[in-house]
Tab-separated table of C-alpha atoms in Angstrom:
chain	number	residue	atom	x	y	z
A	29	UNK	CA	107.709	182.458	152.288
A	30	UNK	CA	106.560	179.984	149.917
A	31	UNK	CA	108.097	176.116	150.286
A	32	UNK	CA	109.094	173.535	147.540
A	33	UNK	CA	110.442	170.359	147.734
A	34	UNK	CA	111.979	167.199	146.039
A	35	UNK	CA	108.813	164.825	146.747
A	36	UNK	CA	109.051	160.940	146.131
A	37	UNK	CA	105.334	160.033	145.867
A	38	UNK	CA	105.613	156.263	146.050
A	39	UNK	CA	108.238	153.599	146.502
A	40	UNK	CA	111.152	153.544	143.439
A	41	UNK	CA	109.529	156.598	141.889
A	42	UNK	CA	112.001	159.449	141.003
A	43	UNK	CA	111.623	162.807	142.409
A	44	UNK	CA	109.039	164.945	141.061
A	45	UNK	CA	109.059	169.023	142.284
A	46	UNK	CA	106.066	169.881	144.037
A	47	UNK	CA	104.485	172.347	146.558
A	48	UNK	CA	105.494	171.755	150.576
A	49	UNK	CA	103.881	173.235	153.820
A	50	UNK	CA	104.788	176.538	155.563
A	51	UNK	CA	105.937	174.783	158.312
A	52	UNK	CA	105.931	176.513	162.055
A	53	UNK	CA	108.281	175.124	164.878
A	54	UNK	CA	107.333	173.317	168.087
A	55	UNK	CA	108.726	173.302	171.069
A	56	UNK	CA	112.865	172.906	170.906
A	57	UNK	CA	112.821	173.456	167.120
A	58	UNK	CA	113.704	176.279	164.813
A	59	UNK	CA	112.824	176.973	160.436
A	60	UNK	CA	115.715	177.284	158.454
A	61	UNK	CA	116.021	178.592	155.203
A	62	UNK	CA	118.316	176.175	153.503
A	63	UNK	CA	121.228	177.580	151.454
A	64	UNK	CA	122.870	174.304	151.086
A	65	UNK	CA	121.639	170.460	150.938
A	66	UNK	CA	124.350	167.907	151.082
A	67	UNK	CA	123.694	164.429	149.378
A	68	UNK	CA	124.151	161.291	151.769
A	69	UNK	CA	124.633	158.355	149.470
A	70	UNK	CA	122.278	156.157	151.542
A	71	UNK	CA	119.545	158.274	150.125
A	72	UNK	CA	119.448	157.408	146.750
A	73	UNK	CA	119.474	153.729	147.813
A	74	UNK	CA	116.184	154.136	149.509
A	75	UNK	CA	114.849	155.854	146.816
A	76	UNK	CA	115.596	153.531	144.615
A	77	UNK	CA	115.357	150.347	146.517
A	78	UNK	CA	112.842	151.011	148.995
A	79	UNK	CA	115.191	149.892	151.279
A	80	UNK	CA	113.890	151.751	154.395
A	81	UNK	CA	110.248	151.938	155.497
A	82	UNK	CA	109.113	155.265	154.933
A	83	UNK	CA	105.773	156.912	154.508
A	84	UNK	CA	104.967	158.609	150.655
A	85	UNK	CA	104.560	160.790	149.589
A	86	UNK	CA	107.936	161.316	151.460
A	87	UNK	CA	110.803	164.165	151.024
A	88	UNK	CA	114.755	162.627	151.712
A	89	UNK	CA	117.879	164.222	152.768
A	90	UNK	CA	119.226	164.266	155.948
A	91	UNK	CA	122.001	167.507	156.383
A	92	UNK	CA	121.625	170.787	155.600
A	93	UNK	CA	123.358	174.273	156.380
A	94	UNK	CA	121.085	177.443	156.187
A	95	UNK	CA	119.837	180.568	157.845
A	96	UNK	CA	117.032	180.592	160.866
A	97	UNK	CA	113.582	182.289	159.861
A	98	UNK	CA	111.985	181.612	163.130
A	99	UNK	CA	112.283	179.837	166.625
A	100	UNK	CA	109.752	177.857	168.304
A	101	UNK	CA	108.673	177.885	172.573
A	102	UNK	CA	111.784	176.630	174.522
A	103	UNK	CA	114.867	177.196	172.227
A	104	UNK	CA	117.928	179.043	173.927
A	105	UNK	CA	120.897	178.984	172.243
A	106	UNK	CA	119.785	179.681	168.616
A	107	UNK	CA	118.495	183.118	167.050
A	108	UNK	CA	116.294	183.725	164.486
A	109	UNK	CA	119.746	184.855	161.514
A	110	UNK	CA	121.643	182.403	162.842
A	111	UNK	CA	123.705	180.449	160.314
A	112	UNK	CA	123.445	176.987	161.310
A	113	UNK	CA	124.418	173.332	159.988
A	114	UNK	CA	121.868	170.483	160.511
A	115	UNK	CA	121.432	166.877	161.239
A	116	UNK	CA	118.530	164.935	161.013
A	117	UNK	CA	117.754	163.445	164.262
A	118	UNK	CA	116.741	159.426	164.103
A	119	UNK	CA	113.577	160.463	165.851
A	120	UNK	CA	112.351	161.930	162.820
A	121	UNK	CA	113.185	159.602	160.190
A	122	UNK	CA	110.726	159.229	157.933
A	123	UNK	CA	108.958	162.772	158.982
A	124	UNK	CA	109.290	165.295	155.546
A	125	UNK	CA	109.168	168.309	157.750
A	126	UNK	CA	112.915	167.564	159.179
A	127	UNK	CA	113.976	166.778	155.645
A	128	UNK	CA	116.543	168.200	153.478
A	129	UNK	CA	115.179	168.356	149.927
A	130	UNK	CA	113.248	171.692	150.312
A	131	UNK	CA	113.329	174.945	150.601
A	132	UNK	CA	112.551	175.436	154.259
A	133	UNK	CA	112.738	172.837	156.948
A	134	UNK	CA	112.468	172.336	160.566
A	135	UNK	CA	115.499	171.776	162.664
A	136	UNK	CA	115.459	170.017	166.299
A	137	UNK	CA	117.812	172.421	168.296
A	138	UNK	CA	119.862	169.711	169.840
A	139	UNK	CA	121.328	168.432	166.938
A	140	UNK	CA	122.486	171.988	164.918
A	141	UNK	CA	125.535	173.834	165.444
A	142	UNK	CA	125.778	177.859	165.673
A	143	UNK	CA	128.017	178.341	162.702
A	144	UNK	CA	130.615	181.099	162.449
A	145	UNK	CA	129.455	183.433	159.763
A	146	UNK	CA	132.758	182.640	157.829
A	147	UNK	CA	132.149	179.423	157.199
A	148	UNK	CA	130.355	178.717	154.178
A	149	UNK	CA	126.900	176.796	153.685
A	150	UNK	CA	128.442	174.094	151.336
A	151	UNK	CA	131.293	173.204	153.550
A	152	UNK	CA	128.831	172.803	156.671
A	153	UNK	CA	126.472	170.952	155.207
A	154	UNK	CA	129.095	168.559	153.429
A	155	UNK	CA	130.934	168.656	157.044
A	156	UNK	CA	128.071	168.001	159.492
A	157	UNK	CA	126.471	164.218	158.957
A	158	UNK	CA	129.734	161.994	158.382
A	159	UNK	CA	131.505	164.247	161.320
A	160	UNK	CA	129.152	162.963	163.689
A	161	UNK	CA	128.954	159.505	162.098
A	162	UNK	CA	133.096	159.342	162.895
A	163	UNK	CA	132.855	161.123	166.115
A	164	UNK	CA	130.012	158.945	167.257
A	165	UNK	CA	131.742	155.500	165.796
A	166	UNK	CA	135.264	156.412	167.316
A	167	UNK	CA	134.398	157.968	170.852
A	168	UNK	CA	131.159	156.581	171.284
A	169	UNK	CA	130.930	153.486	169.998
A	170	UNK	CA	134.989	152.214	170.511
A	171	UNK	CA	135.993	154.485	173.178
A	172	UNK	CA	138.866	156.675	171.568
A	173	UNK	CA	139.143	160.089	173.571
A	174	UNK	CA	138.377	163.035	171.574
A	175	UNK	CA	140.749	165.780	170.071
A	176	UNK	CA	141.477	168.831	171.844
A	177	UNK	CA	139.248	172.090	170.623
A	178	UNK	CA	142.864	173.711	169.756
A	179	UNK	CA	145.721	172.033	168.479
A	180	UNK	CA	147.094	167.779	169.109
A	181	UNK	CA	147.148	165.649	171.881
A	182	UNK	CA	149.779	164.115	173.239
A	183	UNK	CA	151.120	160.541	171.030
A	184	UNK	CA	149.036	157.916	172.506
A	185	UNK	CA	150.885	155.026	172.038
A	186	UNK	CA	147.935	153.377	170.228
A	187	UNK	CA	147.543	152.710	166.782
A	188	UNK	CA	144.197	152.461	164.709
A	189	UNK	CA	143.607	151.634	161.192
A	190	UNK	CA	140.888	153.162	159.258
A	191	UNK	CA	140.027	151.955	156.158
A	192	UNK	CA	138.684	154.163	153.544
A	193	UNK	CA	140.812	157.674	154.343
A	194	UNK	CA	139.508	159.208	150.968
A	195	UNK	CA	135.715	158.868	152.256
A	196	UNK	CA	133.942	161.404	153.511
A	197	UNK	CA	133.372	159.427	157.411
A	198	UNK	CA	137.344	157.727	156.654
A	199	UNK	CA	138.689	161.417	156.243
A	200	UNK	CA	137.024	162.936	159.105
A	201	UNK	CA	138.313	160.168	161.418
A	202	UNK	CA	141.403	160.143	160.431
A	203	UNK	CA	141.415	163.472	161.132
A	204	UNK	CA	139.501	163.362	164.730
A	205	UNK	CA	142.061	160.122	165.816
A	206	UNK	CA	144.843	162.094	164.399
A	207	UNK	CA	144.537	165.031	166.551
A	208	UNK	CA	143.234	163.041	169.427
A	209	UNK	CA	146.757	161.225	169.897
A	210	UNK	CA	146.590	158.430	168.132
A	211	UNK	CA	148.665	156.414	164.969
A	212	UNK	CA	146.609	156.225	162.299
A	213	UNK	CA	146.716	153.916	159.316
A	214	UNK	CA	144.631	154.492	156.194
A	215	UNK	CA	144.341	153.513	152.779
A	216	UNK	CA	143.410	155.565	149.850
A	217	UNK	CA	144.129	155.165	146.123
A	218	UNK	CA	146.789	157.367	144.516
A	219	UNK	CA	144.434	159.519	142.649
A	220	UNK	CA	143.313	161.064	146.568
A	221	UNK	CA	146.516	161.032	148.666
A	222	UNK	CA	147.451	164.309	148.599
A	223	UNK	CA	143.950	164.872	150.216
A	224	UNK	CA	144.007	162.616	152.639
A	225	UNK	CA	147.530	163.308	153.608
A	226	UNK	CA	146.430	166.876	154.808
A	227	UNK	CA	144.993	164.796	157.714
A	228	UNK	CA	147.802	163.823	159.346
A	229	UNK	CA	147.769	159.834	159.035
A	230	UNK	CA	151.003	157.658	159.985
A	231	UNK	CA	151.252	156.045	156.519
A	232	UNK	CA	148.848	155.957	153.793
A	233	UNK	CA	148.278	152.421	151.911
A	234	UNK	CA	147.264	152.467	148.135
A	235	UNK	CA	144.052	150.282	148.076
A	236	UNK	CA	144.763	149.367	144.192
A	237	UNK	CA	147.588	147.447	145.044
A	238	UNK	CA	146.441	143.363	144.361
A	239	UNK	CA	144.455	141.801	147.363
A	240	UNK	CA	147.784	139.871	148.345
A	241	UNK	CA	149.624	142.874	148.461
A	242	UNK	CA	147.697	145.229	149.799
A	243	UNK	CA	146.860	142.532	152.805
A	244	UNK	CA	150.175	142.126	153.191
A	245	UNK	CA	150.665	145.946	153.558
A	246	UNK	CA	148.061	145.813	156.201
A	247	UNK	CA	149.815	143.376	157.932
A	248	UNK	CA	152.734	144.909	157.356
A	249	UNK	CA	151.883	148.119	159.127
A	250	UNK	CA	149.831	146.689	162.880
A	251	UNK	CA	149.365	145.602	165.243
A	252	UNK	CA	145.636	147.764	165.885
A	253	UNK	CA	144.341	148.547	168.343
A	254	UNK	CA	141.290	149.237	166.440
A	255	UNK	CA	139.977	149.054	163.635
A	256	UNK	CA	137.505	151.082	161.824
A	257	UNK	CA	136.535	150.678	158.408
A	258	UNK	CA	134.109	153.478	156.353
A	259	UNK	CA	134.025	151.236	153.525
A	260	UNK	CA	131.493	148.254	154.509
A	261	UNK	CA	131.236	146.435	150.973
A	262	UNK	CA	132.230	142.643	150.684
A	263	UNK	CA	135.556	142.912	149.140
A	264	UNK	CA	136.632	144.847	152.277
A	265	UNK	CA	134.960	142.918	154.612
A	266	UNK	CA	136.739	139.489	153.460
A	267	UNK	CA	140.142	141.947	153.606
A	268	UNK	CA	139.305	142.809	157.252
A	269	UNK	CA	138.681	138.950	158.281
A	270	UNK	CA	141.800	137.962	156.939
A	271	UNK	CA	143.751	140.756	158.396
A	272	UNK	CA	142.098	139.525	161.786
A	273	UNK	CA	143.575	136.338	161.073
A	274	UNK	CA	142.866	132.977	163.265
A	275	UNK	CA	142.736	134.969	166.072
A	276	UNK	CA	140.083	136.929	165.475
A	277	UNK	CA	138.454	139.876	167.046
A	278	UNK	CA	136.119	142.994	166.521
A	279	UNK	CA	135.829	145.989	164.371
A	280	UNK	CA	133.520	148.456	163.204
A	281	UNK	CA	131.940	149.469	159.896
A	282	UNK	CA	130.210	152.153	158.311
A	283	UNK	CA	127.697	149.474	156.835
A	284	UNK	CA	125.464	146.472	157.632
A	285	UNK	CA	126.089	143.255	155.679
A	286	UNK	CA	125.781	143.963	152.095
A	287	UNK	CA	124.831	140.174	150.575
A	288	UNK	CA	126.118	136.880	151.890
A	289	UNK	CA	127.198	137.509	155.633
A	290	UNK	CA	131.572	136.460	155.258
A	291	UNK	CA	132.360	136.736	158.752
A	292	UNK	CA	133.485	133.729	160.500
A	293	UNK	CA	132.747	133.292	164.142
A	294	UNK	CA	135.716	134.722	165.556
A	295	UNK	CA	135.131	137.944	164.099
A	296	UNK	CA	132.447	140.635	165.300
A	297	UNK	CA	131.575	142.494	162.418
A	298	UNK	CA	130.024	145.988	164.798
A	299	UNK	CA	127.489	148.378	162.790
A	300	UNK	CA	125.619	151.257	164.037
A	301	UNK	CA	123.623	153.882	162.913
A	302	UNK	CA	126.396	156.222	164.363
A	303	UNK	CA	125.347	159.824	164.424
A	304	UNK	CA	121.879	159.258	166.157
A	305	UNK	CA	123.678	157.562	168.859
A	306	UNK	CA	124.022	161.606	170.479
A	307	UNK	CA	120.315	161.113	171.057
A	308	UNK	CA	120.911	158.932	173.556
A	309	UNK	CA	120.365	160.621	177.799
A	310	UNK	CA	124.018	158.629	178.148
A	311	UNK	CA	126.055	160.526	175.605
A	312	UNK	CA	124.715	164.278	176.311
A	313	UNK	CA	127.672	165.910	177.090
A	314	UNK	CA	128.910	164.352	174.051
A	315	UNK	CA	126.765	165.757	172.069
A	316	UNK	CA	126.893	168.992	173.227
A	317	UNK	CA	130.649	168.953	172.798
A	318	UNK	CA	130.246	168.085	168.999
A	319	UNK	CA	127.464	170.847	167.959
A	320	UNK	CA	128.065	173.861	170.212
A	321	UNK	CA	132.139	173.498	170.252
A	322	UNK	CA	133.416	170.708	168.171
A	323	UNK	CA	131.612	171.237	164.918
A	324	UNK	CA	131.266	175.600	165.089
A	325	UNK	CA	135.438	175.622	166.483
A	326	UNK	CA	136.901	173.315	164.083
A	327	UNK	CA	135.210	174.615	160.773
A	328	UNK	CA	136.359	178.598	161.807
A	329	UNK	CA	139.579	177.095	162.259
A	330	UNK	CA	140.664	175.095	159.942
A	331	UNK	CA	141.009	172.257	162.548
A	332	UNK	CA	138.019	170.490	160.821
A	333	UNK	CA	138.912	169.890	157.063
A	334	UNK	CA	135.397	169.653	154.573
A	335	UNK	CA	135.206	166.845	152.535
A	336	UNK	CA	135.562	167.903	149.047
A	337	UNK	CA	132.123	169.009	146.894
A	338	UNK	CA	130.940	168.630	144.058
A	339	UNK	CA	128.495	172.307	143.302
A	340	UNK	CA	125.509	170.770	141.505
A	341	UNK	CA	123.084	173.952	139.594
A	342	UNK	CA	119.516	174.393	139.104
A	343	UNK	CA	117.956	174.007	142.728
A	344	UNK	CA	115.965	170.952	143.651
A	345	UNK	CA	115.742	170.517	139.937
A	346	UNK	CA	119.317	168.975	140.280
A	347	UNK	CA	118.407	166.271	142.778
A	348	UNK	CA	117.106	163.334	140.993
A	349	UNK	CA	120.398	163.742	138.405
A	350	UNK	CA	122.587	164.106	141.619
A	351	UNK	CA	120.435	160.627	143.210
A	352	UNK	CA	121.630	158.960	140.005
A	353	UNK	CA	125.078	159.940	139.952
A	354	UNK	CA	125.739	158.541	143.504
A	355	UNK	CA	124.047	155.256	142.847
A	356	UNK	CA	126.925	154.935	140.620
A	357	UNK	CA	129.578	155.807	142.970
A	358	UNK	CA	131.630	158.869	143.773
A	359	UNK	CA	135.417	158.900	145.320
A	360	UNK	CA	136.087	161.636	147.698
A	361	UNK	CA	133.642	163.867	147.125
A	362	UNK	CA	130.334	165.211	147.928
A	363	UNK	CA	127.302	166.371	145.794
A	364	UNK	CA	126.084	169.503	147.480
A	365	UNK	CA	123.032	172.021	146.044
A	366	UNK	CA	121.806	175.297	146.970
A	367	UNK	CA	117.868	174.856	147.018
A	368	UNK	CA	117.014	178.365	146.489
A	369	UNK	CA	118.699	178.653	142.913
């Protein structure tokens, strides 16, 4: 086994391929080979803005879907062949071992999923972060139950908007609320609403439509109970205030404040780092629920749809071209790469 990886050797720098250590697993951790990397956009922000602390030379990504090489003391639910699906755990931001952009990484066993061999690398790895960023934002965070393993729950009587359906964390919640029992309300533009219709929203709202309009749309289609929007930029923040209206009231976002802070007082603009919130001792059973059942269940079946990829060539030599591209914006889709080609 020899390692490789997409290294950033100093703050704004682009990627340069390089030489990375033969790593060996600790205690609750396991080495995966890693047959798929899938491209979070936040990442080529901080490469390019510096706009997390992090130590360089320093490797990025933060999902990945491969096979298990070896298992460290104190792992017991995870083989070495296993075909697995990874998060980065919070705890080791910053820490190149746990990254993404290699050939081999290490894997904390608490925040993989067993995968079915069926399901393919690229649709696990494009599947696994913004999952847990909706399940964590909608069950966690605002207190929606969870879907059923199998099947729909019962209506709800509660409706939800989520803004941004054609995202990759919009579609996935649409998607969990759906199935959970609730109404959901989404927007999307028409180039992606076939897609997001396979989720099962209520209605679907064309985001192109003039501010006006489209508010009025909004308007149109509550009361909410809750509101949830994947977007985070300005333009949709002001939309969300004024669909709040003079009354006001709370919502949560995918993003913190991007520029001048528009919220008024009445409004509580809620942001999270969502997915590391299953590291928490309070949401354990959560968490176990999303990687040993949720995640494995719902990808064999069907139940959980992938976000649409985007098959990028050439190994880690792709990744700096791939950084680029999202720094310049992708609908619906996401970049993944196989870092063994």
């Amino acid at each position: 086994m020899s390692n490789e990886a997409a290294w950033i050797e100093e703050a704004h720098a682009d990627v340069k391929i390089g030489p990375a250590e033969n790593y060996t697993p600790g205690s609750g951790q396991v080495l995966v080979k890693i047959e798929s990397i899938a491209f979070n956009p936040v990442e080529s922000k901080i490469q390019k803005y510096a706009m997390m602390p992090i130590p360089y030379p320093s490797i990025l990504g933060s999902s990945f879907a491969g096979i298990v090489e070896e298992i460290g003391p104190s792992v017991t639910r995870v083989k070495v062949g296993d075909h697995v699906a990874v998060n980065k755990t919070g705890k080791a931001f910053g820490i190149s071992s746990f990254a993404a952009y290699q050939k081999y990484s290490l894997a904390a066993e608490p925040s993989l999923a067993v995968l079915d061999p069926s399901t393919s690398f690229d649709d696990a790895s494009a599947t696994v972060v913004n999952l847990a960023t909706s399940a964590a934002a909608l069950s966690i965070t605002m207190g929606l139950d969870r879907p059923p393993l199998s099947g729909k729950a019962e209506s709800k009587g509660k409706k939800l908007l989520v803004y941004g359906g054609s995202s990759s964390v919009g579609g996935y919640a649409v998607k969990y609320a759906s199935d959970a029992g609730y109404e959901v309300i989404t927007t999307s533009s028409p180039g992606n609403k076939d897609f997001v219709q396979r989720a099962s929203p209520s209605h679907i709202i064309d985001h192109t439509l003039p501010h006006d309009q489209l508010l009025s749309e909004l308007k149109s289609s509550g009361p909410y109970d809750a509101v949830f929007d994947t977007i985070g930029t300005p333009p949709v923040t002001t939309l969300i205030v004024k669909l709040l209206g003079e009354k006001g009231g709370s919502y949560h976002t995918t993003q913190p404040p991007l520029g001048p802070d528009p919220v008024p007082e009445n409004v509580k603009r809620n942001f999270a780092s969502y997915y590391t919130l299953f590291e928490a001792e309070d949401n354990e059973e959560m968490r176990k629920w999303f990687y040993e059942k949720y995640v494995p269940q719902g990808l064999k079946d069907g139940s959980i749809i992938p976000t649409r990829q985007i098959k990028k060539e050439g190994g880690l030599r792709c990744v700096q071209e791939v950084l680029n591209a999202l720094l310049e914006g992708v609908s619906g889709k996401k970049f993944v790469a196989n870092p063994q080609d």
